[in-house]
């Protein structure tokens, strides 16, 4: 979705500025989110403490990403949180008949997410953007040709913006034809 597992985590609190929608209400939600992630192991058990750490990491990543987008210095507390988690032991890689698989406990997953955020946020050449839909606060890496991507994704935001623009055009032409 966003091009980064850490930015995907930051996106689990949607519509931050208008009507926040929490996708991670508890440890079970985080376990389901990990199961759905292609980059992270899905067979991880999440404790309440680990869940709290994940939410703290999510907020730190979001804060640091918005700092980067605004071209201001990083928030020190968020930076310390991210760097502390990035120091942890990471996932292990194992070879299987179908390729490789990454394994580890929730602490290793959080360390991997933190390191992913470090990599993304340190890359000044990466085209990091916030969704062009006014209510959406999802941040993503624009890897499109010419870095022309406007929305976090077509399924949710892109289609809605295009549909609203179409309806507005129809209303204008309908009003003009009725005059």
CSV table of C-alpha atoms in Angstrom, one decimal:
chain,number,residue,atom,x,y,z
A,1,UNK,CA,0.0,0.0,0.0
A,2,UNK,CA,2.3,2.7,1.2
A,3,UNK,CA,5.6,1.1,0.0
A,4,UNK,CA,6.9,0.7,3.5
A,5,UNK,CA,5.7,-1.6,6.3
A,6,UNK,CA,6.4,1.3,8.8
A,7,UNK,CA,4.3,3.7,6.8
A,8,UNK,CA,1.6,1.0,6.6
A,9,UNK,CA,1.7,0.8,10.4
A,10,UNK,CA,1.4,4.6,10.6
A,11,UNK,CA,-1.7,4.3,8.4
A,12,UNK,CA,-3.6,2.1,10.8
A,13,UNK,CA,-5.0,5.3,12.3
A,14,UNK,CA,-7.0,6.7,9.4
A,15,UNK,CA,-8.5,10.2,9.0
A,16,UNK,CA,-6.5,11.6,11.9
A,17,UNK,CA,-7.5,15.2,11.3
A,18,UNK,CA,-11.3,14.7,10.8
A,19,UNK,CA,-12.9,11.6,12.2
A,20,UNK,CA,-10.1,9.2,13.3
A,21,UNK,CA,-10.7,5.6,12.6
A,22,UNK,CA,-8.6,3.2,14.7
A,23,UNK,CA,-7.8,0.0,12.9
A,24,UNK,CA,-5.7,-1.4,15.9
A,25,UNK,CA,-8.0,-1.4,18.9
A,26,UNK,CA,-6.2,-4.2,20.6
A,27,UNK,CA,-3.6,-7.0,20.4
A,28,UNK,CA,-5.8,-9.2,18.2
A,29,UNK,CA,-6.1,-6.4,15.6
A,30,UNK,CA,-2.3,-6.1,15.5
A,31,UNK,CA,-2.0,-9.9,15.0
A,32,UNK,CA,-4.5,-9.7,12.1
A,33,UNK,CA,-2.6,-6.7,10.6
A,34,UNK,CA,0.7,-8.7,10.8
A,35,UNK,CA,-1.0,-11.7,9.2
A,36,UNK,CA,-2.1,-9.6,6.3
A,37,UNK,CA,1.4,-8.1,5.8
A,38,UNK,CA,3.6,-9.6,3.1
A,39,UNK,CA,6.8,-8.4,4.7
A,40,UNK,CA,6.4,-9.5,8.3
A,41,UNK,CA,5.8,-12.9,10.0
A,42,UNK,CA,2.1,-13.5,10.7
A,43,UNK,CA,2.4,-16.1,13.3
A,44,UNK,CA,3.3,-13.7,16.1
A,45,UNK,CA,1.6,-13.5,19.5
A,46,UNK,CA,1.0,-9.9,20.7
A,47,UNK,CA,0.8,-9.1,24.4
A,48,UNK,CA,-0.9,-6.0,25.7
A,49,UNK,CA,2.5,-4.4,26.5
A,50,UNK,CA,3.8,-5.2,22.9
A,51,UNK,CA,0.6,-3.7,21.5
A,52,UNK,CA,1.2,-0.5,23.5
A,53,UNK,CA,4.7,-0.4,22.1
A,54,UNK,CA,3.4,-0.9,18.6
A,55,UNK,CA,1.0,2.1,19.0
A,56,UNK,CA,3.8,4.2,20.4
A,57,UNK,CA,6.0,3.2,17.4
A,58,UNK,CA,3.1,4.0,15.0
A,59,UNK,CA,2.7,7.5,16.4
A,60,UNK,CA,6.5,8.1,16.4
A,61,UNK,CA,6.7,7.1,12.7
A,62,UNK,CA,3.7,9.3,11.8
A,63,UNK,CA,5.2,12.3,13.6
A,64,UNK,CA,8.6,11.8,12.0
A,65,UNK,CA,7.1,11.4,8.6
A,66,UNK,CA,5.1,14.5,8.9
A,67,UNK,CA,8.2,16.3,10.1
A,68,UNK,CA,10.0,15.2,7.0
A,69,UNK,CA,7.1,16.2,4.7
A,70,UNK,CA,7.1,19.7,6.4
A,71,UNK,CA,10.9,19.9,6.0
A,72,UNK,CA,11.4,20.6,9.7
A,73,UNK,CA,13.7,19.0,12.2
A,74,UNK,CA,12.6,15.7,13.7
A,75,UNK,CA,10.7,15.7,17.0
A,76,UNK,CA,13.2,14.5,19.6
A,77,UNK,CA,10.8,12.3,21.6
A,78,UNK,CA,9.6,10.5,18.4
A,79,UNK,CA,13.2,10.2,17.2
A,80,UNK,CA,14.3,8.6,20.5
A,81,UNK,CA,11.4,6.2,20.5
A,82,UNK,CA,12.2,5.1,17.0
A,83,UNK,CA,15.9,4.7,17.6
A,84,UNK,CA,15.4,2.8,20.8
A,85,UNK,CA,13.1,0.3,19.1
A,86,UNK,CA,15.4,0.0,16.1
A,87,UNK,CA,18.3,-1.2,18.4
A,88,UNK,CA,16.4,-4.4,19.2
A,89,UNK,CA,17.1,-7.8,17.8
A,90,UNK,CA,15.5,-8.2,14.5
A,91,UNK,CA,13.9,-11.0,12.5
A,92,UNK,CA,15.8,-14.1,11.3
A,93,UNK,CA,15.7,-15.3,7.8
A,94,UNK,CA,15.3,-19.0,7.0
A,95,UNK,CA,15.4,-20.9,3.8
A,96,UNK,CA,12.5,-23.1,2.9
A,97,UNK,CA,11.4,-25.1,-0.2
A,98,UNK,CA,9.4,-22.1,-1.3
A,99,UNK,CA,12.1,-19.5,-0.8
A,100,UNK,CA,12.8,-17.5,2.4
A,101,UNK,CA,10.7,-16.8,5.4
A,102,UNK,CA,11.2,-14.3,8.2
A,103,UNK,CA,10.6,-15.4,11.7
A,104,UNK,CA,10.8,-13.8,15.2
A,105,UNK,CA,8.7,-12.7,18.1
A,106,UNK,CA,6.8,-9.4,18.4
A,107,UNK,CA,9.8,-7.6,19.8
A,108,UNK,CA,11.8,-8.5,16.6
A,109,UNK,CA,8.8,-7.4,14.5
A,110,UNK,CA,8.8,-4.0,16.2
A,111,UNK,CA,12.5,-3.7,15.7
A,112,UNK,CA,12.1,-4.5,12.0
A,113,UNK,CA,9.3,-1.9,11.7
A,114,UNK,CA,11.5,0.7,13.4
A,115,UNK,CA,14.5,-0.1,11.1
A,116,UNK,CA,12.2,0.1,8.1
A,117,UNK,CA,11.1,3.6,9.3
A,118,UNK,CA,14.8,4.6,9.8
A,119,UNK,CA,15.6,3.6,6.2
A,120,UNK,CA,12.6,5.3,4.7
A,121,UNK,CA,12.9,8.5,6.7
A,122,UNK,CA,16.7,8.8,6.1
A,123,UNK,CA,16.3,8.5,2.3
A,124,UNK,CA,16.1,12.1,1.1
A,125,UNK,CA,15.7,10.9,-2.4
A,126,UNK,CA,12.5,8.9,-1.6
A,127,UNK,CA,9.4,10.6,-2.9
A,128,UNK,CA,7.4,10.6,0.4
A,129,UNK,CA,3.9,12.1,0.1
A,130,UNK,CA,0.7,12.5,2.0
A,131,UNK,CA,-2.5,11.5,0.2
A,132,UNK,CA,-4.1,14.2,-1.9
A,133,UNK,CA,-7.6,13.5,-0.6
A,134,UNK,CA,-8.2,16.3,1.9
A,135,UNK,CA,-9.5,14.1,4.8
A,136,UNK,CA,-6.9,11.4,4.3
A,137,UNK,CA,-3.7,11.5,6.3
A,138,UNK,CA,-2.0,8.3,4.9
A,139,UNK,CA,1.6,8.8,4.0
A,140,UNK,CA,3.2,6.8,1.2
A,141,UNK,CA,6.2,6.4,-1.0
A,142,UNK,CA,5.6,7.5,-4.6
A,143,UNK,CA,7.4,5.1,-6.8
A,144,UNK,CA,5.3,5.9,-9.9
A,145,UNK,CA,6.9,7.0,-13.1
A,146,UNK,CA,7.7,10.7,-12.7
A,147,UNK,CA,6.5,10.6,-9.1
A,148,UNK,CA,3.0,11.7,-10.2
A,149,UNK,CA,0.9,9.6,-7.8
A,150,UNK,CA,-1.6,11.7,-6.0
A,151,UNK,CA,-3.5,9.4,-3.7
A,152,UNK,CA,-2.5,6.8,-1.2
A,153,UNK,CA,-4.5,4.3,-3.3
A,154,UNK,CA,-7.1,4.1,-6.0
A,155,UNK,CA,-9.4,1.8,-4.1
A,156,UNK,CA,-10.3,4.2,-1.3
A,157,UNK,CA,-9.2,7.7,-2.0
A,158,UNK,CA,-8.5,7.9,-5.7
A,159,UNK,CA,-11.8,6.5,-6.8
A,160,UNK,CA,-13.7,8.7,-4.3
A,161,UNK,CA,-11.9,11.9,-5.5
A,162,UNK,CA,-12.5,11.0,-9.1
A,163,UNK,CA,-16.2,10.1,-8.5
A,164,UNK,CA,-16.7,13.4,-6.6
A,165,UNK,CA,-15.1,15.4,-9.5
A,166,UNK,CA,-17.3,13.5,-12.0
A,167,UNK,CA,-20.5,14.3,-10.0
A,168,UNK,CA,-19.4,18.0,-9.7
A,169,UNK,CA,-18.8,18.2,-13.5
A,170,UNK,CA,-22.2,16.6,-14.1
A,171,UNK,CA,-23.9,19.0,-11.8
A,172,UNK,CA,-22.3,22.0,-13.5
A,173,UNK,CA,-23.2,20.8,-17.0
A,174,UNK,CA,-26.7,19.9,-15.8
A,175,UNK,CA,-27.2,23.4,-14.3
A,176,UNK,CA,-25.7,25.0,-17.5
A,177,UNK,CA,-28.1,22.9,-19.7
A,178,UNK,CA,-31.1,23.8,-17.6
A,179,UNK,CA,-30.4,27.6,-17.9
